[in-house]
Amino acid sequence: MTAGLALDGLLGRALASGDDADLRSALVADSGLPGARLNLRLMSAFAKAVGSVVSPSDGGSGPPVAALEALLDGWAALDAEQAPVDQPSVILPCAAVAAYGEVGAVRPDWWPDEVRKLRRAAADDRWRVREVVALALQRLLDADWDRTAAELLSWAADKDDPLVVRAAAAGVAEPPLLAARPARASSAYGVQRRAVETLRGYPPPDRPTPPVRVLRQALGFTVSVVVAAAGDFTLLHDLAAAGDTDLLWVARENLKKSRLARWPAEVHAVQALLTGQDAFRTQR
């Protein structure tokens, strides 16, 4: 199918009739699943079609809010049994999540409601849905960095849900967004630091659980993205000196990233700290 106008028409008919069968079928058919990759281009086209529907206009009766919420929230509510992570139907909750980000960007007055929905989706068990949450957050950050970054700073302190923390860390770790305005690196750095501190705060019995493992895995690359944008290795130094097995792992993983190669002296210094930690732990 042609993603642009075809989706606009299918979405319009679904909202007018309350029957989303044709729209669902079109998205599922071109989902790219089962397979290695979800059709992100199609998902993005759907989100933009939703954005066009809700975009403020000078005239008319306004967007069909109730019908749109019923459609998006219904898709977002599809669980892992109804839309398994590697099956075509998972494009429906993913598309709804992407649309939340687009709506929040196009309609700043609706931003709080869309962010609330994204926070709920951030805790989804399916990795594909979580990845789209990060993309949706990046759409919001692109539209209003300061407002969204401040919200993600609070997400990064969520001791009750490591997956929410993971979403915050992943959301701000997007090189093109950080490169567009160098001042953004400071607030992104704050999100990473807070996420690291939240990981540090989980007690030993919680460390092996899947959500904490997912958070640790994400921090294994997000920290270096922000360190490279800021040119500030303080956080990596702190991680390497932490004496915490998981934080040491995060430091090691980030040091492997080629994006840090521009700072060989700093990388060497962090590596020396890690080597010292290893020697100390061996002596114990």
Short mmCIF file of C-alpha atoms in Angstrom, two decimals:
data_model
loop_
_atom_site.label_atom_id
_atom_site.label_comp_id
_atom_site.label_asym_id
_atom_site.label_seq_id
_atom_site.Cartn_x
_atom_site.Cartn_y
_atom_site.Cartn_z
CA MET A 1 0.00 0.00 0.00
CA THR A 2 1.04 3.66 -0.40
CA ALA A 3 1.62 4.92 3.11
CA GLY A 4 0.56 8.55 2.75
CA LEU A 5 -2.81 9.28 1.20
CA ALA A 6 -4.03 5.70 1.52
CA LEU A 7 -3.59 5.80 5.29
CA ASP A 8 -5.24 9.21 5.49
CA GLY A 9 -8.30 7.80 3.74
CA LEU A 10 -8.44 4.60 5.77
CA LEU A 11 -8.04 6.53 9.02
CA GLY A 12 -10.72 9.00 8.04
CA ARG A 13 -13.19 6.25 7.23
CA ALA A 14 -12.40 4.38 10.44
CA LEU A 15 -13.01 7.48 12.55
CA ALA A 16 -16.21 8.35 10.71
CA SER A 17 -17.71 4.86 10.87
CA GLY A 18 -16.26 3.51 14.10
CA ASP A 19 -15.10 0.45 12.16
CA ASP A 20 -11.31 0.13 12.00
CA ALA A 21 -11.21 -3.28 10.27
CA ASP A 22 -9.82 -2.01 6.95
CA LEU A 23 -7.25 0.19 8.66
CA ARG A 24 -6.13 -2.66 10.91
CA SER A 25 -5.87 -5.02 7.96
CA ALA A 26 -3.74 -2.59 5.96
CA LEU A 27 -1.29 -2.04 8.80
CA VAL A 28 -1.05 -5.72 9.71
CA ALA A 29 -0.57 -6.78 6.09
CA ASP A 30 2.40 -4.45 5.62
CA SER A 31 3.84 -4.80 9.13
CA GLY A 32 7.01 -6.54 7.97
CA LEU A 33 6.42 -9.28 10.54
CA PRO A 34 7.12 -11.99 11.22
CA GLY A 35 10.63 -11.00 10.31
CA ALA A 36 13.60 -9.03 11.52
CA ARG A 37 12.14 -5.54 11.27
CA LEU A 38 8.85 -3.85 11.98
CA ASN A 39 7.81 -1.50 9.17
CA LEU A 40 8.76 1.73 10.94
CA ARG A 41 8.08 3.80 7.83
CA LEU A 42 4.47 2.63 7.75
CA MET A 43 4.10 3.18 11.48
CA SER A 44 5.48 6.70 11.13
CA ALA A 45 3.13 7.44 8.24
CA PHE A 46 0.20 6.37 10.40
CA ALA A 47 1.35 8.63 13.23
CA LYS A 48 1.62 11.56 10.83
CA ALA A 49 -1.86 10.82 9.51
CA VAL A 50 -3.15 11.02 13.08
CA GLY A 51 -1.22 14.25 13.55
CA SER A 52 -2.94 15.72 10.51
CA VAL A 53 -6.32 14.83 11.96
CA VAL A 54 -5.68 16.60 15.27
CA SER A 55 -3.66 19.54 13.93
CA PRO A 56 -5.30 22.85 14.89
CA SER A 57 -7.23 24.43 12.04
CA ASP A 58 -8.93 27.73 11.48
CA GLY A 59 -12.33 26.29 10.81
CA GLY A 60 -14.43 23.17 10.92
CA SER A 61 -15.84 21.30 13.85
CA GLY A 62 -12.51 20.15 15.24
CA PRO A 63 -10.97 16.70 15.38
CA PRO A 64 -13.08 13.63 16.25
CA VAL A 65 -11.48 13.32 19.67
CA ALA A 66 -13.69 10.57 21.09
CA ALA A 67 -13.39 8.36 18.01
CA LEU A 68 -9.63 8.86 17.81
CA GLU A 69 -9.09 8.10 21.49
CA ALA A 70 -11.21 4.96 21.21
CA LEU A 71 -9.15 3.76 18.25
CA LEU A 72 -5.69 4.54 19.64
CA ASP A 73 -6.38 3.52 23.22
CA GLY A 74 -8.01 0.32 22.02
CA TRP A 75 -4.93 -0.60 20.00
CA ALA A 76 -2.57 0.39 22.80
CA ALA A 77 -4.49 -1.88 25.17
CA LEU A 78 -3.85 -5.00 23.04
CA ASP A 79 -1.75 -7.25 25.24
CA ALA A 80 0.96 -9.75 24.40
CA GLU A 81 -1.57 -12.53 23.80
CA GLN A 82 -3.58 -10.44 21.36
CA ALA A 83 -0.54 -8.87 19.69
CA PRO A 84 2.59 -10.98 20.28
CA VAL A 85 5.92 -9.21 19.95
CA ASP A 86 7.01 -10.94 16.73
CA GLN A 87 3.63 -11.21 15.01
CA PRO A 88 2.09 -8.73 12.53
CA SER A 89 -0.59 -7.59 14.97
CA VAL A 90 2.00 -5.94 17.23
CA ILE A 91 2.11 -3.06 14.75
CA LEU A 92 -1.23 -1.91 16.17
CA PRO A 93 -0.06 -1.07 19.72
CA CYS A 94 3.19 0.22 18.25
CA ALA A 95 1.31 2.51 15.86
CA ALA A 96 -0.85 3.80 18.70
CA VAL A 97 2.25 4.60 20.77
CA ALA A 98 3.89 6.40 17.84
CA ALA A 99 0.70 8.39 17.36
CA TYR A 100 0.72 9.49 21.02
CA GLY A 101 4.11 11.09 20.40
CA GLU A 102 2.92 12.80 17.23
CA VAL A 103 -0.25 14.09 18.89
CA GLY A 104 1.70 15.48 21.84
CA ALA A 105 4.04 17.28 19.44
CA VAL A 106 1.29 18.69 17.22
CA ARG A 107 -1.04 19.60 20.09
CA PRO A 108 0.97 20.93 23.05
CA ASP A 109 -2.31 21.45 24.91
CA TRP A 110 -2.82 17.66 24.84
CA TRP A 111 0.80 16.93 25.80
CA PRO A 112 0.15 15.85 29.43
CA ASP A 113 -2.37 13.20 28.41
CA GLU A 114 -0.13 11.79 25.68
CA VAL A 115 2.86 11.66 28.03
CA ARG A 116 0.79 9.81 30.61
CA LYS A 117 -0.09 7.21 27.98
CA LEU A 118 3.53 6.89 26.90
CA ARG A 119 4.61 6.31 30.48
CA ARG A 120 2.13 3.46 30.74
CA ALA A 121 3.39 1.98 27.46
CA ALA A 122 7.01 2.28 28.62
CA ALA A 123 6.36 -0.58 31.06
CA ASP A 124 5.16 -2.95 28.32
CA ASP A 125 6.70 -6.43 28.35
CA ARG A 126 7.22 -6.34 24.56
CA TRP A 127 10.53 -4.86 23.46
CA ARG A 128 9.10 -3.60 20.18
CA VAL A 129 6.53 -1.48 22.01
CA ARG A 130 9.23 -0.13 24.34
CA GLU A 131 11.40 0.85 21.38
CA VAL A 132 8.53 2.80 19.86
CA VAL A 133 8.01 4.58 23.18
CA ALA A 134 11.59 5.87 22.86
CA LEU A 135 10.86 7.03 19.30
CA ALA A 136 7.67 8.78 20.45
CA LEU A 137 9.56 10.52 23.25
CA GLN A 138 12.13 11.69 20.72
CA ARG A 139 9.33 13.20 18.65
CA LEU A 140 8.22 15.11 21.75
CA LEU A 141 11.79 16.14 22.55
CA ASP A 142 12.22 17.45 19.02
CA ALA A 143 9.07 19.55 19.38
CA ASP A 144 9.72 20.80 22.92
CA TRP A 145 13.00 19.66 24.40
CA ASP A 146 12.84 21.54 27.70
CA ARG A 147 9.36 20.42 28.66
CA THR A 148 9.92 16.79 27.70
CA ALA A 149 13.42 16.50 29.16
CA ALA A 150 12.14 17.82 32.49
CA GLU A 151 9.45 15.14 32.47
CA LEU A 152 11.96 12.42 31.64
CA LEU A 153 14.15 13.52 34.53
CA SER A 154 11.29 12.49 36.82
CA TRP A 155 10.82 9.22 34.92
CA ALA A 156 14.49 8.43 35.47
CA ALA A 157 13.90 8.43 39.23
CA ASP A 158 11.05 5.89 39.11
CA LYS A 159 12.22 3.31 41.65
CA ASP A 160 9.09 1.23 41.12
CA ASP A 161 9.53 0.55 37.42
CA PRO A 162 12.96 0.09 35.80
CA LEU A 163 11.34 0.02 32.36
CA VAL A 164 10.13 3.60 32.82
CA VAL A 165 13.67 4.57 33.79
CA ARG A 166 14.92 2.79 30.69
CA ALA A 167 12.51 4.77 28.49
CA ALA A 168 13.83 8.06 29.89
CA ALA A 169 17.46 7.08 29.32
CA ALA A 170 16.78 5.84 25.78
CA GLY A 171 14.62 8.81 24.87
CA VAL A 172 17.30 11.46 25.40
CA ALA A 173 20.11 9.33 23.92
CA GLU A 174 19.55 10.32 20.29
CA PRO A 175 22.64 11.83 18.62
CA PRO A 176 20.84 13.96 15.98
CA LEU A 177 18.67 15.61 18.65
CA LEU A 178 21.68 16.32 20.82
CA ALA A 179 23.76 17.60 17.91
CA ALA A 180 21.01 19.97 16.78
CA ARG A 181 21.44 22.10 19.91
CA PRO A 182 24.53 21.53 22.06
CA ALA A 183 22.79 22.95 25.15
CA ARG A 184 20.54 19.88 25.19
CA ALA A 185 23.45 17.69 26.27
CA SER A 186 23.35 19.09 29.80
CA SER A 187 19.78 18.03 30.55
CA ALA A 188 20.30 14.70 28.76
CA TYR A 189 23.33 14.14 30.96
CA GLY A 190 21.18 14.77 34.02
CA VAL A 191 18.69 12.13 32.88
CA GLN A 192 21.46 9.56 32.43
CA ARG A 193 22.98 10.32 35.82
CA ARG A 194 19.64 9.98 37.54
CA ALA A 195 18.93 6.71 35.72
CA VAL A 196 22.30 5.37 36.87
CA GLU A 197 21.54 6.36 40.45
CA THR A 198 18.18 4.62 40.23
CA LEU A 199 19.88 1.45 39.00
CA ARG A 200 22.35 1.72 41.88
CA GLY A 201 19.46 1.95 44.32
CA TYR A 202 17.83 -1.37 43.43
CA PRO A 203 18.55 -3.93 46.16
CA PRO A 204 20.48 -7.14 45.31
CA PRO A 205 17.36 -9.35 45.13
CA ASP A 206 15.94 -7.12 42.39
CA ARG A 207 19.09 -6.94 40.25
CA PRO A 208 18.56 -10.27 38.37
CA THR A 209 14.92 -9.48 37.44
CA PRO A 210 14.20 -8.90 33.74
CA PRO A 211 13.17 -5.21 34.09
CA VAL A 212 16.38 -4.30 35.90
CA ARG A 213 18.40 -6.28 33.35
CA VAL A 214 16.68 -4.34 30.55
CA LEU A 215 17.55 -1.05 32.24
CA ARG A 216 21.17 -2.10 32.72
CA GLN A 217 21.41 -3.17 29.07
CA ALA A 218 20.08 0.20 27.89
CA LEU A 219 22.49 2.17 30.07
CA GLY A 220 25.28 0.13 28.49
CA PHE A 221 24.95 2.33 25.41
CA THR A 222 22.90 5.42 26.34
CA VAL A 223 25.52 6.81 28.71
CA SER A 224 28.17 6.98 25.98
CA VAL A 225 25.78 8.78 23.61
CA VAL A 226 25.32 11.59 26.10
CA VAL A 227 28.96 11.60 27.23
CA ALA A 228 30.01 12.03 23.60
CA ALA A 229 27.52 14.87 23.10
CA ALA A 230 28.69 16.68 26.23
CA GLY A 231 32.38 15.78 26.02
CA ASP A 232 32.18 15.15 29.76
CA PHE A 233 33.48 11.84 31.14
CA THR A 234 32.56 12.51 34.78
CA LEU A 235 29.71 10.02 34.78
CA LEU A 236 31.86 7.27 33.31
CA HIS A 237 34.55 8.00 35.90
CA ASP A 238 31.93 7.68 38.63
CA LEU A 239 30.63 4.42 37.20
CA ALA A 240 34.12 2.96 37.00
CA ALA A 241 34.84 3.89 40.61
CA ALA A 242 31.50 2.75 41.98
CA GLY A 243 32.43 -0.68 43.26
CA ASP A 244 29.04 -1.92 42.09
CA THR A 245 29.09 -4.91 39.73
CA ASP A 246 26.26 -3.65 37.53
CA LEU A 247 27.63 -0.12 37.30
CA LEU A 248 31.06 -1.48 36.42
CA TRP A 249 29.42 -3.49 33.64
CA VAL A 250 27.71 -0.33 32.34
CA ALA A 251 31.05 1.49 32.29
CA ARG A 252 32.77 -1.32 30.41
CA GLU A 253 30.04 -1.58 27.80
CA ASN A 254 30.11 2.15 27.10
CA LEU A 255 33.89 2.18 26.74
CA LYS A 256 33.51 -0.24 23.82
CA LYS A 257 31.58 2.33 21.78
CA SER A 258 33.45 3.90 18.89
CA ARG A 259 31.76 7.23 19.54
CA LEU A 260 34.19 7.75 22.45
CA ALA A 261 37.32 7.19 20.34
CA ARG A 262 37.84 10.95 19.97
CA TRP A 263 38.91 11.09 23.62
CA PRO A 264 41.64 8.42 23.97
CA ALA A 265 43.10 9.92 27.14
CA GLU A 266 39.72 9.98 28.90
CA VAL A 267 38.92 6.44 27.76
CA HIS A 268 42.29 5.27 29.06
CA ALA A 269 41.68 6.96 32.42
CA VAL A 270 38.31 5.25 32.85
CA GLN A 271 39.81 1.95 31.78
CA ALA A 272 42.52 2.37 34.43
CA LEU A 273 39.86 2.85 37.08
CA LEU A 274 38.12 -0.32 35.93
CA THR A 275 41.37 -2.24 36.03
CA GLY A 276 41.94 -1.00 39.56
CA GLN A 277 38.47 -2.13 40.58
CA ASP A 278 39.11 -5.56 39.09
CA ALA A 279 42.38 -5.89 41.00
CA PHE A 280 40.71 -4.83 44.25
CA ARG A 281 37.87 -7.31 43.80
CA THR A 282 40.37 -10.10 43.06
CA GLN A 283 42.33 -9.34 46.23
CA ARG A 284 39.16 -9.52 48.27
#
